[in-house]
C-alpha positions in Angstrom: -16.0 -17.7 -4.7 -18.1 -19.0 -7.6 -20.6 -18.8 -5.9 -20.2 -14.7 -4.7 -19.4 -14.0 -8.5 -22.7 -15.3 -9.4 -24.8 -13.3 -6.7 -22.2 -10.3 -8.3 -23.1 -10.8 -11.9 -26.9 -11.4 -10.5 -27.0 -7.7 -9.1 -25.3 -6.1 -12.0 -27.3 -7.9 -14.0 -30.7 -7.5 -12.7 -30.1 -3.3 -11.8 -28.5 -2.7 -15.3 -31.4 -4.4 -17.5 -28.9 -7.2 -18.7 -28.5 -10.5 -18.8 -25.6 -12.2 -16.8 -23.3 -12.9 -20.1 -23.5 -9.2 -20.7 -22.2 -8.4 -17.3 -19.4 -11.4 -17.9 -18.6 -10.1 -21.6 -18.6 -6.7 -20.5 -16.7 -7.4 -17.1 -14.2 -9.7 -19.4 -13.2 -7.0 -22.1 -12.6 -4.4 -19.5 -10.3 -6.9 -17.1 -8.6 -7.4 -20.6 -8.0 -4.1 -22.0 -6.7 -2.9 -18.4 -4.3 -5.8 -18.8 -3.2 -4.8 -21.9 -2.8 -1.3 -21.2 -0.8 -2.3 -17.7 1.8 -4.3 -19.5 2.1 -1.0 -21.9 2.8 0.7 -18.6 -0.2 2.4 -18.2 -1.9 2.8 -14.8 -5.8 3.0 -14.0 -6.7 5.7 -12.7 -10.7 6.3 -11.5 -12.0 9.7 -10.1 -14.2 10.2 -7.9 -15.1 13.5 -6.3 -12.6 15.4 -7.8 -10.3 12.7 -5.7 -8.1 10.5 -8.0 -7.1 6.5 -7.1 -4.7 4.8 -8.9 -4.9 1.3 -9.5 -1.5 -0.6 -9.0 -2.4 -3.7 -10.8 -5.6 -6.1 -11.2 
């Protein structure tokens, strides 16, 4: 798994101008704040297409 994360982080990385601690940081605070948010009771929710997914935990 290390291993895939670090191709994953490459690809963000490399098609978003950024370096790979960007990605991590970036990747970091939003796993965080959905956390946070979840064990407020919130759901995530991500549209696409007019078509709405809810996420039932991370």
């Amino acid at each position: 798994m290390p291993d895939r994360l670090s191709e994953r982080l490459d690809l963000l990385a490399s098609s978003e101008g950024l370096t790979k601690t960007d990605v991590f940081r970036r990747a970091l605070a939003l796993y965080l704040l959905v956390k946070e948010r979840e064990e407020a009771g919130a759901t995530l929710q991500f549209v696409k297409d007019d078509q709405r997914e809810t996420l039932v935990s991370i």
